[in-house]
Amino acid sequence: MKLYGFPPSPNTWKVRALAAHLDIPLEFEMVDLTQGDQRTPGFLALNPAGRTPVLVDGDFALWESEAILQYLAGLRPTPLWPENAQMRADIMRWQSWRLAHWGKDACEPLVFERVVKRFMDLGLPDEAAVATAMAAFEREATVLDGHLATRPFLVGDGPTIAEFSVASMLFMAEMADLPLAPYPNIRAWFARAAALPGWAETAPPAAEAA
Ligand SMILES: N[C@@H](CCC(=O)N[C@@H](CS)C(=O)NCC(=O)O)C(=O)O
C-alpha cells in the first residue's frame, strides 16, 4: 500500500501513525503542498479534490483521512476499531465532530492563521478570523473536556482510532498557540494519546525537534 501525503500535516501524520501502530507497512510518497504538487494532473487523477492524504491499495484509491483510518483499522481485527455497532458509531461520532467542528471551526483556522500563513509567507493573521476560531475553540474544547472528565479515552476503556483522529490537531498546539490551559482533562488525555506507539516513529522533522 502507498500513502501520498505531506508529513507536517496532521491529516497525513495521523494516518502514518496509525499504520505504524498497527504494523502495516506503507510506502510513502511526498506531495509537497508548498510546491503545488497537489494540483498536478497525476495527483488529481488520484484525488480530484487535490487534497492529501490519499491511500492507494491496488486499484483502490481512497481520500479523506478519516475514511483511511477506518480502512486501515478494518484490515485485521484490532481493539482500535471494535466489532461492535455502538462502539463504531461512537467512534464515528468523534471522527465526525473532529471533521465538522473541532478541526474545521476551531483548530484548523488557528493553525492556518498563525502557522501556515507565516510558513508560506501569506501575510499577517486575520484577527477577525482568529477571534471567530477562538470562540469556536472555547465552545468545542468545553465539550471535549467535559466528555473526558470521567473517562480516560474517547470511546470505551481503551484507545481507538478516535484518539488518532481527534488528538492529531493538538500536536500543533504549541506552534498555533491553541489555548489549552483551561482544559486539564484534554491535556491529560492528549498526553495519553500522544504516548501511543506510532506517533513518535512517524513524527515530521519539526515535531521531532519540538
Ligand atoms: N477532510 C480532508 C482534509 C484534507 C486536507 O485539507 N488536506 C490538506 C493538508 S492538511 C491539503 O492537502 N491541502 C491542499 C490544498 O488544499 O491545496 C481529510 O481529512 O483528508
XYZ file of N, CA, C and O and ligand atoms in Angstrom:
860
model
N 0.839 -1.191 0.000
C 0.000 0.000 0.000
C 0.877 1.246 0.000
O 1.953 1.238 0.578
N 0.316 2.286 -0.607
C 1.105 3.501 -0.724
C 0.306 4.683 -0.199
O -0.895 4.783 -0.484
N 0.961 5.543 0.550
C 0.300 6.752 1.037
C 0.953 7.967 0.394
O 2.172 8.118 0.430
N 0.111 8.806 -0.200
C 0.561 10.090 -0.725
C 0.216 11.131 0.323
O -0.948 11.236 0.735
N 1.207 11.884 0.765
C 0.893 12.841 1.821
C 1.971 13.888 1.997
O 2.996 13.900 1.301
N 1.695 14.779 2.954
C 2.592 15.885 3.281
C 2.916 15.738 4.774
O 2.044 15.983 5.625
N 4.130 15.309 5.123
C 4.428 14.893 6.504
C 4.039 15.871 7.612
O 3.548 15.424 8.657
N 4.205 17.193 7.446
C 3.851 18.056 8.590
C 2.352 18.157 8.852
O 1.938 18.637 9.909
N 1.518 17.749 7.884
C 0.071 17.903 8.072
C -0.468 16.861 9.057
O -0.173 15.663 8.944
N -1.278 17.290 10.033
C -1.851 16.329 10.985
C -2.660 15.226 10.299
O -2.706 14.097 10.788
N -3.267 15.539 9.151
C -4.059 14.511 8.459
C -3.175 13.393 7.911
O -3.551 12.223 7.929
N -2.007 13.755 7.426
C -1.057 12.739 6.958
C -0.428 12.020 8.153
O -0.324 10.786 8.173
N -0.033 12.804 9.160
C 0.676 12.203 10.302
C -0.191 11.171 11.009
O 0.261 10.081 11.360
N -1.491 11.482 11.218
C -2.328 10.531 11.975
C -2.461 9.207 11.221
O -2.514 8.135 11.830
N -2.516 9.267 9.878
C -2.621 8.034 9.085
C -1.323 7.239 9.182
O -1.338 6.018 9.407
N -0.189 7.931 9.076
C 1.092 7.222 9.186
C 1.271 6.651 10.604
O 1.785 5.550 10.779
N 0.812 7.407 11.595
C 0.940 6.936 12.986
C 0.086 5.686 13.208
O 0.538 4.718 13.833
N -1.135 5.702 12.686
C -1.992 4.523 12.870
C -1.396 3.310 12.152
O -1.370 2.207 12.716
N -0.912 3.512 10.937
C -0.318 2.389 10.205
C 0.875 1.822 10.983
O 1.019 0.600 11.122
N 1.702 2.713 11.523
C 2.857 2.241 12.308
C 2.369 1.505 13.558
O 2.908 0.453 13.928
N 1.352 2.047 14.205
C 0.802 1.415 15.416
C 0.310 -0.002 15.113
O 0.485 -0.916 15.904
N -0.308 -0.154 13.944
C -0.885 -1.456 13.568
C 0.118 -2.340 12.832
O -0.236 -3.422 12.381
N 1.331 -1.828 12.676
C 2.360 -2.597 11.967
C 1.981 -2.857 10.514
O 2.221 -3.963 9.991
N 1.379 -1.898 9.878
C 1.011 -2.027 8.464
C 2.047 -1.225 7.666
O 2.132 -0.001 7.820
N 2.833 -1.907 6.835
C 3.844 -1.157 6.085
C 3.186 -0.266 5.032
O 2.271 -0.705 4.327
N 3.635 0.975 4.951
C 3.107 1.917 3.957
C 4.288 2.495 3.190
O 5.192 3.080 3.793
N 4.251 2.352 1.895
C 5.217 3.084 1.078
C 4.747 4.537 1.106
O 3.532 4.788 1.056
N 5.687 5.481 1.212
C 5.256 6.882 1.335
C 5.731 7.696 0.137
O 6.881 7.582 -0.271
N 4.815 8.495 -0.400
C 5.224 9.425 -1.465
C 4.849 10.848 -1.063
O 3.697 11.157 -0.772
N 5.850 11.686 -1.059
C 5.673 13.086 -0.655
C 4.875 13.861 -1.700
O 5.172 13.807 -2.897
N 3.865 14.567 -1.240
C 3.141 15.531 -2.079
C 3.440 16.881 -1.438
O 2.889 17.207 -0.387
N 4.332 17.635 -2.044
C 4.797 18.871 -1.410
C 3.777 19.987 -1.637
O 3.685 20.561 -2.727
N 2.997 20.270 -0.605
C 1.936 21.273 -0.738
C 2.512 22.670 -0.945
O 1.842 23.539 -1.502
N 3.748 22.874 -0.514
C 4.343 24.208 -0.696
C 4.758 24.434 -2.152
O 4.999 25.552 -2.559
N 4.830 23.342 -2.916
C 5.229 23.450 -4.328
C 4.052 23.224 -5.272
O 4.224 23.158 -6.487
N 2.857 23.023 -4.733
C 1.672 22.821 -5.585
C 1.565 21.420 -6.169
O 0.816 21.201 -7.134
N 2.262 20.446 -5.570
C 2.197 19.063 -6.094
C 0.766 18.517 -6.104
O 0.450 17.608 -6.873
N -0.084 19.058 -5.223
C -1.470 18.546 -5.123
C -2.322 18.948 -6.322
O -3.428 18.456 -6.476
N -1.787 19.839 -7.162
C -2.564 20.269 -8.335
C -2.003 19.714 -9.645
O -2.407 20.128 -10.726
N -1.087 18.753 -9.567
C -0.559 18.146 -10.796
C -1.598 17.156 -11.341
O -2.369 16.572 -10.568
N -1.627 16.945 -12.669
C -2.602 16.005 -13.235
C -2.488 14.609 -12.628
O -3.507 13.954 -12.366
N -1.269 14.162 -12.345
C -1.083 12.825 -11.769
C -1.771 12.707 -10.416
O -2.453 11.714 -10.125
N -1.608 13.734 -9.569
C -2.228 13.661 -8.244
C -3.735 13.864 -8.325
O -4.510 13.182 -7.640
N -4.181 14.769 -9.208
C -5.638 14.997 -9.345
C -6.355 13.748 -9.862
O -7.543 13.562 -9.599
N -5.615 12.879 -10.570
C -6.231 11.615 -11.018
C -6.517 10.712 -9.817
O -7.456 9.906 -9.844
N -5.727 10.862 -8.751
C -5.967 10.075 -7.528
C -7.034 10.732 -6.658
O -7.873 10.061 -6.078
N -6.947 12.042 -6.534
C -7.937 12.786 -5.742
C -8.304 14.075 -6.471
O -7.557 15.060 -6.430
N -9.454 14.073 -7.137
C -9.854 15.265 -7.902
C -10.033 16.494 -7.028
O -10.046 17.623 -7.534
N -10.147 16.300 -5.698
C -10.265 17.451 -4.800
C -8.898 18.082 -4.525
O -8.823 19.155 -3.917
N -7.814 17.413 -4.934
C -6.484 17.997 -4.779
C -6.053 18.143 -3.324
O -5.409 19.133 -2.967
N -6.397 17.164 -2.502
C -6.002 17.233 -1.084
C -5.311 15.944 -0.651
O -5.621 14.865 -1.164
N -4.442 16.092 0.328
C -3.747 14.955 0.922
C -4.366 14.649 2.284
O -4.941 15.555 2.904
N -4.243 13.405 2.760
C -3.553 12.254 2.175
C -4.472 11.443 1.257
O -5.694 11.597 1.287
N -3.813 10.585 0.452
C -4.533 9.586 -0.357
C -3.846 8.241 -0.138
O -2.611 8.158 -0.199
N -4.640 7.218 0.117
C -4.114 5.854 0.260
C -4.427 5.082 -1.013
O -5.560 5.156 -1.509
N -3.445 4.366 -1.530
C -3.685 3.536 -2.704
C -3.370 2.090 -2.333
O -2.263 1.771 -1.888
N -4.383 1.238 -2.469
C -4.235 -0.194 -2.187
C -4.666 -0.923 -3.452
O -5.870 -1.034 -3.726
N -3.710 -1.366 -4.245
C -4.041 -1.969 -5.549
C -4.705 -0.925 -6.429
O -4.159 0.161 -6.619
N -5.896 -1.245 -6.921
C -6.565 -0.251 -7.779
C -7.593 0.579 -6.997
O -8.425 1.263 -7.575
N -7.506 0.503 -5.656
C -8.420 1.269 -4.803
C -7.693 2.512 -4.289
O -6.708 2.402 -3.547
N -8.162 3.674 -4.708
C -7.584 4.935 -4.219
C -8.595 5.572 -3.272
O -9.741 5.815 -3.654
N -8.150 5.844 -2.026
C -9.067 6.363 -1.006
C -8.547 7.689 -0.489
O -7.416 7.781 -0.003
N -9.375 8.735 -0.605
C -9.041 10.027 0.013
C -10.043 10.309 1.116
O -11.057 9.631 1.202
N -9.758 11.311 1.917
C -10.411 11.654 3.191
C -9.783 10.797 4.298
O -9.993 9.583 4.396
N -9.034 11.495 5.136
C -8.196 10.798 6.120
C -8.992 10.001 7.151
O -8.510 8.987 7.650
N -10.206 10.447 7.500
C -10.968 9.681 8.488
C -11.396 8.327 7.899
O -11.412 7.305 8.592
N -11.733 8.321 6.610
C -12.065 7.060 5.939
C -10.833 6.162 5.860
O -10.922 4.932 6.028
N -9.671 6.787 5.649
C -8.434 5.996 5.580
C -8.146 5.337 6.942
O -7.758 4.163 7.001
N -8.383 6.069 8.035
C -8.187 5.467 9.371
C -9.066 4.225 9.519
O -8.614 3.170 9.988
N -10.329 4.349 9.129
C -11.243 3.197 9.269
C -10.800 2.043 8.368
O -10.870 0.883 8.766
N -10.357 2.365 7.176
C -9.940 1.310 6.243
C -8.743 0.536 6.811
O -8.760 -0.708 6.858
N -7.733 1.271 7.269
C -6.535 0.601 7.805
C -6.887 -0.246 9.034
O -6.436 -1.381 9.170
N -7.723 0.322 9.910
C -8.075 -0.401 11.132
C -8.975 -1.596 10.839
O -9.067 -2.517 11.653
N -9.630 -1.586 9.676
C -10.519 -2.686 9.323
C -9.831 -3.833 8.593
O -10.455 -4.853 8.287
N -8.530 -3.678 8.335
C -7.841 -4.720 7.563
C -7.664 -6.010 8.355
O -7.611 -7.091 7.789
N -7.535 -5.865 9.676
C -7.462 -7.052 10.545
C -8.004 -6.655 11.909
O -8.047 -5.462 12.222
N -8.437 -7.657 12.690
C -9.078 -7.313 13.967
C -8.150 -6.508 14.882
O -6.976 -6.846 15.032
N -8.689 -5.437 15.445
C -7.922 -4.626 16.394
C -8.891 -3.939 17.359
O -9.963 -3.490 16.929
N -8.507 -3.829 18.633
C -9.368 -3.100 19.589
C -9.498 -1.622 19.245
O -10.364 -0.940 19.785
N -8.665 -1.132 18.346
C -8.788 0.280 17.948
C -10.046 0.528 17.121
O -10.450 1.677 16.921
N -10.657 -0.548 16.586
C -11.857 -0.424 15.744
C -12.716 -1.652 16.045
O -12.793 -2.598 15.256
N -13.347 -1.650 17.241
C -14.005 -2.864 17.747
C -15.178 -3.285 16.868
O -15.859 -2.436 16.291
N -15.406 -4.588 16.825
C -16.509 -5.125 16.007
C -17.813 -5.026 16.781
O -18.415 -6.021 17.130
N -18.231 -3.834 17.058
C -19.433 -3.609 17.857
C -20.091 -2.353 17.274
O -19.448 -1.308 17.169
N -21.363 -2.496 16.893
C -22.016 -1.415 16.141
C -22.071 -0.114 16.937
O -21.824 0.974 16.395
N -22.348 -0.214 18.239
C -22.453 1.028 19.019
C -21.088 1.682 19.189
O -20.958 2.907 19.110
N -20.058 0.857 19.417
C -18.724 1.453 19.575
C -18.254 2.078 18.270
O -17.661 3.155 18.261
N -18.536 1.423 17.150
C -18.140 2.015 15.860
C -18.879 3.323 15.611
O -18.296 4.301 15.137
N -20.162 3.353 15.947
C -20.921 4.597 15.756
C -20.393 5.694 16.681
O -20.318 6.871 16.295
N -19.996 5.291 17.888
C -19.450 6.257 18.845
C -18.123 6.824 18.322
O -17.858 8.039 18.388
N -17.274 5.941 17.777
C -16.007 6.405 17.186
C -16.303 7.344 16.020
O -15.709 8.417 15.883
N -17.261 6.941 15.185
C -17.628 7.757 14.020
C -18.169 9.112 14.458
O -17.947 10.125 13.801
N -18.885 9.119 15.599
C -19.370 10.404 16.152
C -18.196 11.360 16.377
O -18.217 12.512 15.987
N -17.102 10.839 17.015
C -15.959 11.712 17.308
C -15.201 12.072 16.046
O -14.679 13.195 15.921
N -15.137 11.147 15.093
C -14.491 11.491 13.819
C -15.294 12.576 13.088
O -14.719 13.477 12.485
N -16.625 12.485 13.157
C -17.481 13.488 12.508
C -17.319 14.846 13.183
O -17.195 15.883 12.522
N -17.305 14.808 14.516
C -17.142 16.058 15.284
C -15.783 16.683 14.987
O -15.655 17.892 14.822
N -14.781 15.843 14.894
C -13.435 16.346 14.600
C -13.409 17.049 13.226
O -12.846 18.129 13.078
N -14.062 16.399 12.249
C -14.078 16.969 10.898
C -14.868 18.276 10.843
O -14.400 19.272 10.298
N -16.096 18.232 11.382
C -17.026 19.343 11.168
C -16.808 20.510 12.120
O -17.101 21.653 11.757
N -16.313 20.246 13.306
C -16.293 21.304 14.332
C -14.907 21.549 14.934
O -14.391 22.653 14.878
N -14.327 20.506 15.514
C -13.018 20.656 16.181
C -11.951 21.102 15.177
O -11.188 22.026 15.429
N -11.923 20.434 14.041
C -10.955 20.815 13.009
C -11.398 22.061 12.259
O -10.760 23.106 12.324
N -12.519 21.941 11.570
C -12.951 22.966 10.616
C -13.193 24.336 11.266
O -12.782 25.368 10.738
N -13.883 24.338 12.421
C -14.245 25.629 13.028
C -13.177 26.176 13.972
O -13.052 27.395 14.110
N -12.467 25.263 14.648
C -11.617 25.718 15.759
C -10.119 25.609 15.453
O -9.437 26.620 15.282
N -9.604 24.377 15.373
C -8.141 24.216 15.288
C -7.577 24.630 13.928
O -6.534 25.305 13.863
N -8.244 24.219 12.849
C -7.647 24.469 11.527
C -7.512 25.959 11.196
O -6.461 26.382 10.708
N -8.546 26.786 11.462
C -8.337 28.213 11.170
C -7.221 28.824 12.013
O -6.491 29.698 11.519
N -7.068 28.363 13.265
C -5.982 28.915 14.092
C -4.623 28.485 13.549
O -3.680 29.275 13.500
N -4.535 27.221 13.114
C -3.271 26.747 12.531
C -2.995 27.504 11.224
O -1.866 27.938 10.964
N -4.035 27.719 10.434
C -3.822 28.433 9.165
C -3.354 29.870 9.428
O -2.355 30.322 8.867
N -4.076 30.569 10.297
C -3.750 31.988 10.521
C -2.385 32.174 11.186
O -1.660 33.112 10.872
N -2.049 31.265 12.116
C -0.853 31.503 12.937
C 0.387 30.721 12.503
O 1.491 31.065 12.893
N 0.179 29.634 11.738
C 1.345 28.813 11.362
C 1.525 28.801 9.842
O 2.585 29.177 9.330
N 0.477 28.376 9.121
C 0.611 28.203 7.668
C 0.935 29.540 6.993
O 1.821 29.627 6.138
N 0.253 30.611 7.410
C 0.495 31.912 6.776
C 1.952 32.352 6.946
O 2.568 32.850 6.013
N 2.483 32.133 8.157
C 3.872 32.534 8.407
C 4.820 31.678 7.566
O 5.714 32.178 6.890
N 4.547 30.368 7.569
C 5.403 29.410 6.871
C 5.392 29.654 5.351
O 6.415 29.555 4.690
N 4.209 30.009 4.829
C 4.061 30.182 3.367
C 4.192 31.652 2.952
O 3.963 31.983 1.798
N 4.520 32.503 3.909
C 4.674 33.926 3.598
C 3.389 34.522 3.013
O 3.411 35.195 1.972
N 2.277 34.279 3.695
C 0.974 34.719 3.181
C 0.445 35.941 3.929
O -0.743 36.263 3.842
N 1.308 36.593 4.678
C 0.875 37.808 5.378
C 0.513 37.551 6.828
O 0.659 36.443 7.346
N -0.005 38.600 7.461
C -0.300 38.542 8.895
C -1.612 37.809 9.154
O -2.479 37.742 8.269
N -1.794 37.271 10.366
C -3.078 36.642 10.710
C -4.227 37.637 10.567
O -4.085 38.812 10.873
N -5.352 37.135 10.092
C -6.586 37.918 10.012
C -7.214 37.856 11.416
O -7.703 36.802 11.836
N -7.183 38.959 12.124
C -7.586 38.931 13.541
C -9.078 38.608 13.715
O -9.472 38.019 14.716
N -9.905 38.972 12.742
C -11.338 38.633 12.839
C -11.506 37.112 12.729
O -12.289 36.506 13.483
N -10.752 36.493 11.811
C -10.833 35.035 11.659
C -10.309 34.340 12.917
O -10.864 33.326 13.374
N -9.252 34.912 13.513
C -8.697 34.334 14.747
C -9.736 34.419 15.866
O -9.953 33.445 16.602
N -10.425 35.553 15.980
C -11.415 35.715 17.058
C -12.563 34.723 16.887
O -13.020 34.109 17.870
N -13.030 34.537 15.658
C -14.122 33.572 15.413
C -13.666 32.163 15.779
O -14.399 31.398 16.427
N -12.436 31.815 15.375
C -11.916 30.469 15.665
C -11.683 30.275 17.161
O -11.897 29.183 17.703
N -11.248 31.337 17.852
C -11.031 31.222 19.306
C -12.356 30.960 20.024
O -12.418 30.171 20.973
N -13.437 31.599 19.560
C -14.752 31.357 20.171
C -15.174 29.911 19.920
O -15.701 29.226 20.817
N -14.927 29.428 18.694
C -15.261 28.026 18.372
C -14.403 27.078 19.209
O -14.890 26.047 19.701
N -13.127 27.427 19.390
C -12.243 26.560 20.175
C -12.784 26.421 21.597
O -12.864 25.311 22.145
N -13.177 27.546 22.183
C -13.683 27.500 23.565
C -14.940 26.621 23.643
O -15.078 25.786 24.548
N -15.819 26.792 22.657
C -17.079 26.017 22.645
C -16.787 24.517 22.529
O -17.280 23.701 23.298
N -15.946 24.150 21.573
C -15.705 22.725 21.297
C -14.802 22.096 22.365
O -15.006 20.946 22.746
N -13.807 22.858 22.833
C -12.914 22.313 23.864
C -13.692 22.055 25.155
O -13.394 21.104 25.894
N -14.706 22.859 25.417
C -15.536 22.643 26.617
C -16.268 21.306 26.503
O -16.375 20.543 27.471
N -16.747 20.999 25.300
C -17.423 19.717 25.062
C -16.441 18.563 25.283
O -16.732 17.591 25.998
N -15.266 18.680 24.682
C -14.273 17.593 24.776
C -13.792 17.418 26.217
O -13.711 16.288 26.734
N -13.498 18.519 26.879
C -13.004 18.443 28.262
C -14.062 17.825 29.179
O -13.736 17.003 30.038
N -15.309 18.191 28.965
C -16.394 17.626 29.784
C -16.518 16.124 29.560
O -16.673 15.348 30.512
N -16.416 15.703 28.303
C -16.515 14.279 27.996
C -15.388 13.501 28.679
O -15.593 12.386 29.175
N -14.204 14.092 28.706
C -13.032 13.388 29.231
C -12.903 13.489 30.754
O -11.980 12.912 31.334
N -13.850 14.185 31.389
C -13.774 14.344 32.850
C -13.954 13.017 33.566
O -13.444 12.820 34.670
N -14.655 12.077 32.937
C -14.992 10.825 33.645
C -14.458 9.590 32.939
O -14.868 8.477 33.260
N -13.591 9.763 31.947
C -13.087 8.573 31.234
C -11.699 8.863 30.674
O -11.389 10.013 30.335
N -10.882 7.818 30.531
C -9.509 8.050 30.072
C -9.385 8.197 28.555
O -8.440 8.805 28.071
N -10.335 7.611 27.815
C -10.272 7.659 26.354
C -11.650 8.063 25.813
O -12.646 8.029 26.537
N -11.701 8.396 24.528
C -12.950 8.958 23.988
C -14.089 7.950 23.972
O -15.244 8.289 24.228
N -13.762 6.683 23.644
C -14.802 5.655 23.480
C -14.346 4.393 24.217
O -13.227 3.925 23.992
N -15.198 3.859 25.073
C -14.831 2.625 25.772
C -13.705 2.851 26.771
O -13.454 3.978 27.204
N -12.996 1.752 27.110
C -11.981 1.827 28.163
C -10.557 1.983 27.640
O -9.620 2.172 28.417
N -10.391 1.819 26.338
C -9.030 1.873 25.794
C -8.983 2.744 24.556
O -10.014 3.249 24.095
N -7.784 2.924 24.009
C -7.670 3.781 22.821
C -8.349 3.163 21.606
O -8.416 1.935 21.469
N -8.854 4.026 20.747
C -9.441 3.608 19.462
C -8.930 4.577 18.394
O -8.175 5.510 18.701
N -9.399 4.373 17.174
C -8.959 5.312 16.130
C -9.481 6.725 16.389
O -8.973 7.678 15.802
N -10.453 6.875 17.285
C -10.898 8.233 17.649
C -9.746 9.029 18.261
O -9.644 10.246 18.053
N -8.864 8.354 19.007
C -7.703 9.070 19.565
C -6.813 9.591 18.432
O -6.345 10.733 18.474
N -6.569 8.758 17.421
C -5.714 9.193 16.306
C -6.364 10.370 15.570
O -5.696 11.301 15.139
N -7.686 10.295 15.439
C -8.411 11.347 14.736
C -8.352 12.676 15.493
O -7.886 13.695 14.975
N -8.837 12.654 16.732
C -9.059 13.918 17.461
C -7.749 14.508 17.998
O -7.574 15.724 18.038
N -6.813 13.621 18.406
C -5.578 14.136 19.015
C -4.659 14.791 17.992
O -3.834 15.634 18.354
N -4.792 14.423 16.719
C -3.776 14.837 15.739
C -3.598 16.352 15.679
O -2.473 16.846 15.561
N -4.689 17.113 15.790
C -4.557 18.574 15.696
C -3.745 19.148 16.856
O -3.124 20.205 16.734
N -3.773 18.452 18.004
C -3.163 19.046 19.202
C -1.636 18.992 19.190
O -0.993 19.643 20.010
N -1.069 18.223 18.253
C 0.386 18.294 18.106
C 0.809 19.690 17.625
O 1.972 20.055 17.717
N -0.152 20.448 17.079
C 0.143 21.806 16.615
C -0.105 22.841 17.720
O -0.007 24.045 17.484
N -0.479 22.390 18.929
C -0.958 23.320 19.967
C 0.053 24.410 20.291
O -0.309 25.582 20.393
N 1.314 23.996 20.427
C 2.304 24.999 20.811
C 2.527 25.999 19.677
O 2.466 27.214 19.886
N 2.742 25.457 18.467
C 3.026 26.326 17.325
C 1.882 27.296 17.034
O 2.090 28.430 16.630
N 0.640 26.802 17.198
C -0.536 27.622 16.855
C -1.114 28.322 18.085
O -2.146 28.981 17.976
N -0.433 28.170 19.213
C -0.889 28.801 20.450
C -2.360 28.466 20.734
O -3.169 29.352 21.040
N -2.689 27.191 20.655
C -4.057 26.770 20.960
C -4.249 26.887 22.474
O -3.413 26.396 23.237
N -5.307 27.534 22.914
C -5.446 27.842 24.345
C -5.947 26.649 25.175
O -7.118 26.550 25.518
N -5.029 25.766 25.542
C -5.399 24.541 26.260
C -5.370 24.682 27.778
O -5.847 23.794 28.488
N -4.822 25.777 28.273
C -4.630 25.906 29.731
C -5.904 25.643 30.543
O -5.844 24.955 31.567
N -7.091 26.130 30.115
C -8.275 25.906 30.972
C -8.854 24.490 30.895
O -9.898 24.248 31.494
N -8.207 23.581 30.156
C -8.822 22.268 29.914
C -7.914 21.127 30.385
O -7.257 20.455 29.579
N -7.875 20.870 31.702
C -6.947 19.864 32.234
C -7.249 18.452 31.734
O -6.325 17.645 31.574
N -8.521 18.147 31.497
C -8.842 16.777 31.049
C -8.346 16.551 29.625
O -7.905 15.454 29.279
N -8.438 17.574 28.791
C -7.901 17.439 27.426
C -6.385 17.263 27.493
O -5.821 16.404 26.805
N -5.720 18.039 28.342
C -4.259 17.953 28.387
C -3.813 16.567 28.871
O -2.891 15.974 28.313
N -4.505 16.033 29.875
C -4.132 14.701 30.393
C -4.421 13.621 29.344
O -3.611 12.706 29.130
N -5.560 13.743 28.670
C -5.913 12.763 27.623
C -4.923 12.858 26.460
O -4.485 11.833 25.922
N -4.564 14.082 26.070
C -3.634 14.225 24.944
C -2.283 13.573 25.280
O -1.677 12.917 24.424
N -1.853 13.706 26.518
C -0.586 13.051 26.907
C -0.708 11.535 26.738
O 0.223 10.876 26.255
N -1.869 10.977 27.104
C -2.077 9.519 26.926
C -2.104 9.164 25.438
O -1.493 8.200 24.995
N -2.844 9.950 24.657
C -2.985 9.647 23.215
C -1.643 9.790 22.498
O -1.284 8.962 21.653
N -0.891 10.824 22.849
C 0.381 11.089 22.157
C 1.438 10.046 22.511
O 2.414 9.875 21.771
N 1.234 9.352 23.648
C 2.198 8.319 24.050
C 1.935 6.987 23.352
O 2.732 6.045 23.483
N 0.840 6.884 22.607
C 0.558 5.620 21.916
C 1.642 5.348 20.878
O 2.074 6.266 20.169
N 2.070 4.089 20.747
C 3.067 3.773 19.733
C 2.561 4.167 18.347
O 1.383 3.988 18.041
N 3.436 4.709 17.541
C 3.084 5.101 16.175
C 3.390 6.558 15.901
O 3.979 6.894 14.882
N 3.039 7.433 16.842
C 3.247 8.870 16.604
C 4.742 9.205 16.515
O 5.176 9.889 15.579
N 5.498 8.737 17.506
C 6.910 9.136 17.559
C 7.663 8.624 16.333
O 8.482 9.344 15.745
N 7.341 7.392 15.921
C 8.058 6.782 14.793
C 7.801 7.517 13.481
O 8.580 7.410 12.549
N 6.683 8.232 13.388
C 6.300 8.857 12.119
C 6.284 10.388 12.211
O 5.769 11.052 11.313
N 6.856 10.905 13.297
C 6.799 12.359 13.521
C 7.500 13.122 12.409
O 8.581 12.725 11.972
N 6.896 14.213 11.942
C 7.594 15.048 10.970
C 8.795 15.725 11.632
O 8.803 15.875 12.860
N 9.793 16.135 10.863
C 11.037 16.675 11.443
C 10.791 17.798 12.447
O 11.368 17.783 13.532
N 9.861 18.741 12.162
C 9.646 19.860 13.085
C 9.117 19.367 14.423
O 9.490 19.882 15.472
N 8.229 18.349 14.376
C 7.655 17.842 15.624
C 8.713 17.109 16.440
O 8.698 17.136 17.656
N 9.628 16.445 15.735
C 10.706 15.753 16.455
C 11.569 16.751 17.213
O 11.968 16.528 18.337
N 11.786 17.903 16.531
C 12.651 18.917 17.140
C 11.948 19.601 18.310
O 12.589 20.062 19.240
N 10.607 19.647 18.268
C 9.852 20.408 19.276
C 9.879 19.713 20.635
O 10.068 18.542 20.729
N -11.057 16.375 5.020
C -9.786 16.103 4.396
C -8.908 17.334 4.506
C -7.656 17.165 3.691
C -6.874 18.463 3.613
O -7.408 19.570 3.755
N -5.565 18.290 3.368
C -4.714 19.435 3.260
C -3.463 19.235 4.090
S -3.913 19.133 5.803
C -4.309 19.610 1.805
O -3.863 18.663 1.181
N -4.449 20.823 1.285
C -4.043 21.131 -0.043
C -4.876 22.191 -0.681
O -5.969 22.490 -0.145
O -4.430 22.734 -1.696
C -9.115 14.886 5.059
O -9.387 14.651 6.233
O -8.372 14.156 4.378
